[in-house]
Amino acid sequence: MSTTFQLDTATSRANPTPSPMKRLTVPAIRVRKRDGVTAEPIVMLTAYTARTAQLLDEHCDLLLVGDSLGQVIYGLPSSVPVTLEMMAAHGAAVVRGSYHAVVIVDMPFGSYEQSPAQAFASASRLLKETGCAGVKLEGGEAMAETVAFLSARGIPVMGHVGLTPQAVNQLGGYNARGRSKAEAAKIVADAVALDKAGAFAIVVEGVVEPIAIEVTKAVACPTIGIGASAQCDGQVLVTEDMLGMFDRVPRFVKRYEAIAETISGAVAKYAEEVRSRAFPGTEQTYQPK
């Protein structure tokens, strides 16, 4: 038995609740791909809060506490300003709200690029403060030494190649990568380097489909596509994008719901009832004892 924290929706408080140890593990994710084939594709979504984690957990193999929370939660222009403190706080919330999925936390910009030692200090802090199963970092061959350093010291690492949002200033935008032969070759080389360094999985983002397929065939670990190819070993989306929380989303995102419209409609109805004094319960007058 293990103790996890479940959110009591009646009080909006997280309470410790004993539950059987059912959580998937990093090795279980890694071995999904055998001899270059993943029979059961890996399901991954982002989560930033305990309640969201609860709702996603039973359906997902992996929950990613992405640095995309910078835009989604904090309204920042990119993920670059996101801090380690932000990632630790949201990572801990997601771990508390889940019991089944493997929780991976993004390493924010500036927390790992300087050296393997810096990366270890940041990653070990995230594991200690959140209880997550591993971390994700961006970059290819340049980060291979760091991935090997962390993996050798007991920290599972998910890689990230192709469109790397933390490098948006250098890339000049969020356009698909791999259109030129040189760039395509670099993306494949980056993925191979991360795989050899010990990454247990690699996110392939915003890459033209033929290159995403080539990457998936070139590495032994699973690939997780986002705006890449259905032939990757798994898929990930920003949950708020696929639920329709925003008016504008990337072209590759399929909206499964229109949650923003549902919320707006419910709030409009609430506001109308309050202003007309028809709000349920207001007809009762409090009588002190």
PDB file of N, CA, C and O in Angstrom, residues 71-127:
ATOM      1  N   GLN A  71       2.382  29.574 -20.556  1.00  0.00           N
ATOM      2  CA  GLN A  71       1.336  30.183 -21.373  1.00  0.00           C
ATOM      3  C   GLN A  71      -0.056  29.810 -20.863  1.00  0.00           C
ATOM      4  O   GLN A  71      -0.940  30.669 -20.772  1.00  0.00           O
ATOM      5  N   VAL A  72      -0.269  28.537 -20.536  1.00  0.00           N
ATOM      6  CA  VAL A  72      -1.606  28.041 -20.213  1.00  0.00           C
ATOM      7  C   VAL A  72      -2.108  28.559 -18.869  1.00  0.00           C
ATOM      8  O   VAL A  72      -3.262  28.981 -18.737  1.00  0.00           O
ATOM      9  N   ILE A  73      -1.263  28.548 -17.849  1.00  0.00           N
ATOM     10  CA  ILE A  73      -1.667  28.923 -16.495  1.00  0.00           C
ATOM     11  C   ILE A  73      -1.345  30.380 -16.185  1.00  0.00           C
ATOM     12  O   ILE A  73      -2.159  31.098 -15.593  1.00  0.00           O
ATOM     13  N   TYR A  74      -0.163  30.825 -16.584  1.00  0.00           N
ATOM     14  CA  TYR A  74       0.305  32.145 -16.159  1.00  0.00           C
ATOM     15  C   TYR A  74       0.170  33.235 -17.221  1.00  0.00           C
ATOM     16  O   TYR A  74       0.460  34.400 -16.945  1.00  0.00           O
ATOM     17  N   GLY A  75      -0.246  32.881 -18.431  1.00  0.00           N
ATOM     18  CA  GLY A  75      -0.418  33.890 -19.464  1.00  0.00           C
ATOM     19  C   GLY A  75       0.864  34.505 -19.967  1.00  0.00           C
ATOM     20  O   GLY A  75       0.865  35.630 -20.476  1.00  0.00           O
ATOM     21  N   LEU A  76       1.970  33.790 -19.849  1.00  0.00           N
ATOM     22  CA  LEU A  76       3.261  34.286 -20.323  1.00  0.00           C
ATOM     23  C   LEU A  76       3.362  34.128 -21.840  1.00  0.00           C
ATOM     24  O   LEU A  76       2.680  33.290 -22.431  1.00  0.00           O
ATOM     25  N   PRO A  77       4.220  34.895 -22.496  1.00  0.00           N
ATOM     26  CA  PRO A  77       4.322  34.821 -23.955  1.00  0.00           C
ATOM     27  C   PRO A  77       5.004  33.560 -24.469  1.00  0.00           C
ATOM     28  O   PRO A  77       4.841  33.185 -25.624  1.00  0.00           O
ATOM     29  N   SER A  78       5.781  32.912 -23.623  1.00  0.00           N
ATOM     30  CA  SER A  78       6.465  31.674 -24.002  1.00  0.00           C
ATOM     31  C   SER A  78       6.816  30.907 -22.733  1.00  0.00           C
ATOM     32  O   SER A  78       6.512  31.352 -21.619  1.00  0.00           O
ATOM     33  N   SER A  79       7.474  29.770 -22.894  1.00  0.00           N
ATOM     34  CA  SER A  79       7.880  28.976 -21.730  1.00  0.00           C
ATOM     35  C   SER A  79       9.208  29.444 -21.144  1.00  0.00           C
ATOM     36  O   SER A  79       9.612  28.977 -20.072  1.00  0.00           O
ATOM     37  N   VAL A  80       9.880  30.369 -21.811  1.00  0.00           N
ATOM     38  CA  VAL A  80      11.211  30.808 -21.371  1.00  0.00           C
ATOM     39  C   VAL A  80      11.218  31.378 -19.943  1.00  0.00           C
ATOM     40  O   VAL A  80      12.126  31.086 -19.160  1.00  0.00           O
ATOM     41  N   PRO A  81      10.231  32.194 -19.527  1.00  0.00           N
ATOM     42  CA  PRO A  81      10.274  32.763 -18.176  1.00  0.00           C
ATOM     43  C   PRO A  81       9.920  31.791 -17.048  1.00  0.00           C
ATOM     44  O   PRO A  81      10.029  32.156 -15.880  1.00  0.00           O
ATOM     45  N   VAL A  82       9.501  30.584 -17.377  1.00  0.00           N
ATOM     46  CA  VAL A  82       9.073  29.634 -16.345  1.00  0.00           C
ATOM     47  C   VAL A  82      10.240  29.287 -15.416  1.00  0.00           C
ATOM     48  O   VAL A  82      11.379  29.101 -15.859  1.00  0.00           O
ATOM     49  N   THR A  83       9.957  29.193 -14.119  1.00  0.00           N
ATOM     50  CA  THR A  83      10.996  28.930 -13.123  1.00  0.00           C
ATOM     51  C   THR A  83      10.918  27.509 -12.574  1.00  0.00           C
ATOM     52  O   THR A  83       9.897  26.822 -12.712  1.00  0.00           O
ATOM     53  N   LEU A  84      11.989  27.110 -11.932  1.00  0.00           N
ATOM     54  CA  LEU A  84      12.041  25.804 -11.290  1.00  0.00           C
ATOM     55  C   LEU A  84      11.004  25.718 -10.175  1.00  0.00           C
ATOM     56  O   LEU A  84      10.397  24.664  -9.940  1.00  0.00           O
ATOM     57  N   GLU A  85      10.789  26.829  -9.490  1.00  0.00           N
ATOM     58  CA  GLU A  85       9.799  26.864  -8.406  1.00  0.00           C
ATOM     59  C   GLU A  85       8.387  26.599  -8.940  1.00  0.00           C
ATOM     60  O   GLU A  85       7.606  25.869  -8.320  1.00  0.00           O
ATOM     61  N   MET A  86       8.065  27.168 -10.091  1.00  0.00           N
ATOM     62  CA  MET A  86       6.767  26.910 -10.712  1.00  0.00           C
ATOM     63  C   MET A  86       6.610  25.425 -11.031  1.00  0.00           C
ATOM     64  O   MET A  86       5.564  24.811 -10.740  1.00  0.00           O
ATOM     65  N   MET A  87       7.628  24.851 -11.631  1.00  0.00           N
ATOM     66  CA  MET A  87       7.549  23.446 -12.029  1.00  0.00           C
ATOM     67  C   MET A  87       7.430  22.535 -10.819  1.00  0.00           C
ATOM     68  O   MET A  87       6.688  21.535 -10.839  1.00  0.00           O
ATOM     69  N   ALA A  88       8.140  22.865  -9.746  1.00  0.00           N
ATOM     70  CA  ALA A  88       8.070  22.046  -8.530  1.00  0.00           C
ATOM     71  C   ALA A  88       6.678  22.105  -7.907  1.00  0.00           C
ATOM     72  O   ALA A  88       6.125  21.079  -7.495  1.00  0.00           O
ATOM     73  N   ALA A  89       6.092  23.294  -7.851  1.00  0.00           N
ATOM     74  CA  ALA A  89       4.772  23.448  -7.231  1.00  0.00           C
ATOM     75  C   ALA A  89       3.706  22.690  -8.014  1.00  0.00           C
ATOM     76  O   ALA A  89       2.891  21.952  -7.442  1.00  0.00           O
ATOM     77  N   HIS A  90       3.699  22.850  -9.327  1.00  0.00           N
ATOM     78  CA  HIS A  90       2.682  22.185 -10.141  1.00  0.00           C
ATOM     79  C   HIS A  90       2.958  20.685 -10.252  1.00  0.00           C
ATOM     80  O   HIS A  90       2.012  19.876 -10.299  1.00  0.00           O
ATOM     81  N   GLY A  91       4.225  20.310 -10.284  1.00  0.00           N
ATOM     82  CA  GLY A  91       4.562  18.888 -10.326  1.00  0.00           C
ATOM     83  C   GLY A  91       4.065  18.155  -9.098  1.00  0.00           C
ATOM     84  O   GLY A  91       3.505  17.051  -9.192  1.00  0.00           O
ATOM     85  N   ALA A  92       4.229  18.755  -7.932  1.00  0.00           N
ATOM     86  CA  ALA A  92       3.768  18.134  -6.689  1.00  0.00           C
ATOM     87  C   ALA A  92       2.247  17.985  -6.699  1.00  0.00           C
ATOM     88  O   ALA A  92       1.701  16.975  -6.237  1.00  0.00           O
ATOM     89  N   ALA A  93       1.547  18.986  -7.228  1.00  0.00           N
ATOM     90  CA  ALA A  93       0.089  18.922  -7.292  1.00  0.00           C
ATOM     91  C   ALA A  93      -0.373  17.779  -8.181  1.00  0.00           C
ATOM     92  O   ALA A  93      -1.313  17.040  -7.842  1.00  0.00           O
ATOM     93  N   VAL A  94       0.281  17.602  -9.315  1.00  0.00           N
ATOM     94  CA  VAL A  94      -0.105  16.542 -10.247  1.00  0.00           C
ATOM     95  C   VAL A  94       0.179  15.160  -9.664  1.00  0.00           C
ATOM     96  O   VAL A  94      -0.627  14.231  -9.803  1.00  0.00           O
ATOM     97  N   VAL A  95       1.291  15.015  -8.992  1.00  0.00           N
ATOM     98  CA  VAL A  95       1.587  13.727  -8.343  1.00  0.00           C
ATOM     99  C   VAL A  95       0.539  13.419  -7.280  1.00  0.00           C
ATOM    100  O   VAL A  95       0.066  12.284  -7.159  1.00  0.00           O
ATOM    101  N   ARG A  96       0.145  14.416  -6.500  1.00  0.00           N
ATOM    102  CA  ARG A  96      -0.880  14.208  -5.473  1.00  0.00           C
ATOM    103  C   ARG A  96      -2.218  13.816  -6.077  1.00  0.00           C
ATOM    104  O   ARG A  96      -2.992  13.077  -5.461  1.00  0.00           O
ATOM    105  N   GLY A  97      -2.495  14.314  -7.267  1.00  0.00           N
ATOM    106  CA  GLY A  97      -3.785  14.040  -7.878  1.00  0.00           C
ATOM    107  C   GLY A  97      -3.838  12.789  -8.719  1.00  0.00           C
ATOM    108  O   GLY A  97      -4.860  12.490  -9.334  1.00  0.00           O
ATOM    109  N   SER A  98      -2.768  12.013  -8.766  1.00  0.00           N
ATOM    110  CA  SER A  98      -2.724  10.827  -9.621  1.00  0.00           C
ATOM    111  C   SER A  98      -2.204   9.625  -8.852  1.00  0.00           C
ATOM    112  O   SER A  98      -1.567   9.758  -7.807  1.00  0.00           O
ATOM    113  N   TYR A  99      -2.503   8.443  -9.370  1.00  0.00           N
ATOM    114  CA  TYR A  99      -1.974   7.216  -8.765  1.00  0.00           C
ATOM    115  C   TYR A  99      -1.563   6.191  -9.809  1.00  0.00           C
ATOM    116  O   TYR A  99      -0.889   5.211  -9.507  1.00  0.00           O
ATOM    117  N   HIS A 100      -1.955   6.413 -11.072  1.00  0.00           N
ATOM    118  CA  HIS A 100      -1.730   5.408 -12.107  1.00  0.00           C
ATOM    119  C   HIS A 100      -0.647   5.800 -13.102  1.00  0.00           C
ATOM    120  O   HIS A 100       0.262   5.031 -13.391  1.00  0.00           O
ATOM    121  N   ALA A 101      -0.729   7.001 -13.642  1.00  0.00           N
ATOM    122  CA  ALA A 101       0.174   7.426 -14.703  1.00  0.00           C
ATOM    123  C   ALA A 101       1.569   7.762 -14.183  1.00  0.00           C
ATOM    124  O   ALA A 101       1.749   8.157 -13.035  1.00  0.00           O
ATOM    125  N   VAL A 102       2.546   7.608 -15.057  1.00  0.00           N
ATOM    126  CA  VAL A 102       3.905   8.058 -14.779  1.00  0.00           C
ATOM    127  C   VAL A 102       3.930   9.579 -14.936  1.00  0.00           C
ATOM    128  O   VAL A 102       3.534  10.104 -15.977  1.00  0.00           O
ATOM    129  N   VAL A 103       4.368  10.288 -13.915  1.00  0.00           N
ATOM    130  CA  VAL A 103       4.401  11.752 -13.964  1.00  0.00           C
ATOM    131  C   VAL A 103       5.820  12.223 -14.291  1.00  0.00           C
ATOM    132  O   VAL A 103       6.781  11.878 -13.592  1.00  0.00           O
ATOM    133  N   ILE A 104       5.926  13.010 -15.362  1.00  0.00           N
ATOM    134  CA  ILE A 104       7.207  13.564 -15.801  1.00  0.00           C
ATOM    135  C   ILE A 104       7.114  15.091 -15.721  1.00  0.00           C
ATOM    136  O   ILE A 104       6.105  15.682 -16.120  1.00  0.00           O
ATOM    137  N   VAL A 105       8.154  15.719 -15.213  1.00  0.00           N
ATOM    138  CA  VAL A 105       8.158  17.179 -15.047  1.00  0.00           C
ATOM    139  C   VAL A 105       9.215  17.804 -15.960  1.00  0.00           C
ATOM    140  O   VAL A 105      10.359  17.352 -16.000  1.00  0.00           O
ATOM    141  N   ASP A 106       8.810  18.841 -16.678  1.00  0.00           N
ATOM    142  CA  ASP A 106       9.745  19.563 -17.542  1.00  0.00           C
ATOM    143  C   ASP A 106      10.805  20.293 -16.728  1.00  0.00           C
ATOM    144  O   ASP A 106      10.509  20.903 -15.695  1.00  0.00           O
ATOM    145  N   MET A 107      12.026  20.256 -17.227  1.00  0.00           N
ATOM    146  CA  MET A 107      13.095  21.097 -16.690  1.00  0.00           C
ATOM    147  C   MET A 107      12.984  22.452 -17.398  1.00  0.00           C
ATOM    148  O   MET A 107      13.069  22.512 -18.630  1.00  0.00           O
ATOM    149  N   PRO A 108      12.782  23.553 -16.667  1.00  0.00           N
ATOM    150  CA  PRO A 108      12.609  24.844 -17.327  1.00  0.00           C
ATOM    151  C   PRO A 108      13.909  25.395 -17.893  1.00  0.00           C
ATOM    152  O   PRO A 108      15.002  24.998 -17.494  1.00  0.00           O
ATOM    153  N   PHE A 109      13.756  26.331 -18.810  1.00  0.00           N
ATOM    154  CA  PHE A 109      14.908  26.966 -19.446  1.00  0.00           C
ATOM    155  C   PHE A 109      15.840  27.567 -18.398  1.00  0.00           C
ATOM    156  O   PHE A 109      15.409  28.241 -17.470  1.00  0.00           O
ATOM    157  N   GLY A 110      17.134  27.284 -18.559  1.00  0.00           N
ATOM    158  CA  GLY A 110      18.135  27.834 -17.659  1.00  0.00           C
ATOM    159  C   GLY A 110      18.441  26.980 -16.449  1.00  0.00           C
ATOM    160  O   GLY A 110      19.325  27.317 -15.656  1.00  0.00           O
ATOM    161  N   SER A 111      17.746  25.843 -16.311  1.00  0.00           N
ATOM    162  CA  SER A 111      17.942  25.019 -15.118  1.00  0.00           C
ATOM    163  C   SER A 111      18.835  23.809 -15.365  1.00  0.00           C
ATOM    164  O   SER A 111      19.133  23.072 -14.423  1.00  0.00           O
ATOM    165  N   TYR A 112      19.293  23.619 -16.613  1.00  0.00           N
ATOM    166  CA  TYR A 112      20.064  22.403 -16.908  1.00  0.00           C
ATOM    167  C   TYR A 112      21.124  22.566 -17.994  1.00  0.00           C
ATOM    168  O   TYR A 112      22.013  21.731 -18.137  1.00  0.00           O
ATOM    169  N   GLU A 113      21.058  23.650 -18.776  1.00  0.00           N
ATOM    170  CA  GLU A 113      21.928  23.755 -19.942  1.00  0.00           C
ATOM    171  C   GLU A 113      23.395  24.020 -19.607  1.00  0.00           C
ATOM    172  O   GLU A 113      24.288  23.672 -20.379  1.00  0.00           O
ATOM    173  N   GLN A 114      23.666  24.623 -18.458  1.00  0.00           N
ATOM    174  CA  GLN A 114      25.028  25.056 -18.135  1.00  0.00           C
ATOM    175  C   GLN A 114      25.993  23.894 -17.988  1.00  0.00           C
ATOM    176  O   GLN A 114      27.125  23.949 -18.480  1.00  0.00           O
ATOM    177  N   SER A 115      25.536  22.823 -17.333  1.00  0.00           N
ATOM    178  CA  SER A 115      26.416  21.688 -17.098  1.00  0.00           C
ATOM    179  C   SER A 115      25.609  20.501 -16.594  1.00  0.00           C
ATOM    180  O   SER A 115      24.493  20.672 -16.077  1.00  0.00           O
ATOM    181  N   PRO A 116      26.158  19.286 -16.708  1.00  0.00           N
ATOM    182  CA  PRO A 116      25.479  18.127 -16.133  1.00  0.00           C
ATOM    183  C   PRO A 116      25.267  18.273 -14.624  1.00  0.00           C
ATOM    184  O   PRO A 116      24.249  17.819 -14.090  1.00  0.00           O
ATOM    185  N   ALA A 117      26.201  18.915 -13.958  1.00  0.00           N
ATOM    186  CA  ALA A 117      26.070  19.105 -12.511  1.00  0.00           C
ATOM    187  C   ALA A 117      24.878  20.004 -12.186  1.00  0.00           C
ATOM    188  O   ALA A 117      24.116  19.743 -11.247  1.00  0.00           O
ATOM    189  N   GLN A 118      24.727  21.084 -12.952  1.00  0.00           N
ATOM    190  CA  GLN A 118      23.568  21.959 -12.753  1.00  0.00           C
ATOM    191  C   GLN A 118      22.277  21.192 -13.011  1.00  0.00           C
ATOM    192  O   GLN A 118      21.294  21.316 -12.269  1.00  0.00           O
ATOM    193  N   ALA A 119      22.272  20.385 -14.060  1.00  0.00           N
ATOM    194  CA  ALA A 119      21.085  19.606 -14.398  1.00  0.00           C
ATOM    195  C   ALA A 119      20.744  18.624 -13.282  1.00  0.00           C
ATOM    196  O   ALA A 119      19.568  18.440 -12.938  1.00  0.00           O
ATOM    197  N   PHE A 120      21.760  18.000 -12.695  1.00  0.00           N
ATOM    198  CA  PHE A 120      21.504  17.060 -11.614  1.00  0.00           C
ATOM    199  C   PHE A 120      20.913  17.759 -10.402  1.00  0.00           C
ATOM    200  O   PHE A 120      19.977  17.246  -9.770  1.00  0.00           O
ATOM    201  N   ALA A 121      21.436  18.929 -10.080  1.00  0.00           N
ATOM    202  CA  ALA A 121      20.915  19.680  -8.937  1.00  0.00           C
ATOM    203  C   ALA A 121      19.447  20.039  -9.152  1.00  0.00           C
ATOM    204  O   ALA A 121      18.609  19.890  -8.247  1.00  0.00           O
ATOM    205  N   SER A 122      19.109  20.480 -10.352  1.00  0.00           N
ATOM    206  CA  SER A 122      17.724  20.864 -10.656  1.00  0.00           C
ATOM    207  C   SER A 122      16.809  19.647 -10.694  1.00  0.00           C
ATOM    208  O   SER A 122      15.699  19.656 -10.138  1.00  0.00           O
ATOM    209  N   ALA A 123      17.262  18.589 -11.365  1.00  0.00           N
ATOM    210  CA  ALA A 123      16.435  17.393 -11.512  1.00  0.00           C
ATOM    211  C   ALA A 123      16.209  16.705 -10.178  1.00  0.00           C
ATOM    212  O   ALA A 123      15.089  16.248  -9.880  1.00  0.00           O
ATOM    213  N   SER A 124      17.254  16.611  -9.358  1.00  0.00           N
ATOM    214  CA  SER A 124      17.096  15.952  -8.064  1.00  0.00           C
ATOM    215  C   SER A 124      16.152  16.749  -7.173  1.00  0.00           C
ATOM    216  O   SER A 124      15.365  16.180  -6.404  1.00  0.00           O
ATOM    217  N   ARG A 125      16.183  18.069  -7.295  1.00  0.00           N
ATOM    218  CA  ARG A 125      15.241  18.896  -6.538  1.00  0.00           C
ATOM    219  C   ARG A 125      13.805  18.605  -6.965  1.00  0.00           C
ATOM    220  O   ARG A 125      12.909  18.471  -6.127  1.00  0.00           O
ATOM    221  N   LEU A 126      13.581  18.505  -8.280  1.00  0.00           N
ATOM    222  CA  LEU A 126      12.234  18.226  -8.770  1.00  0.00           C
ATOM    223  C   LEU A 126      11.738  16.864  -8.288  1.00  0.00           C
ATOM    224  O   LEU A 126      10.581  16.720  -7.872  1.00  0.00           O
ATOM    225  N   LEU A 127      12.599  15.862  -8.331  1.00  0.00           N
ATOM    226  CA  LEU A 127      12.192  14.530  -7.860  1.00  0.00           C
ATOM    227  C   LEU A 127      11.872  14.554  -6.369  1.00  0.00           C
ATOM    228  O   LEU A 127      10.885  13.956  -5.924  1.00  0.00           O
TER     229      LEU A 127
END
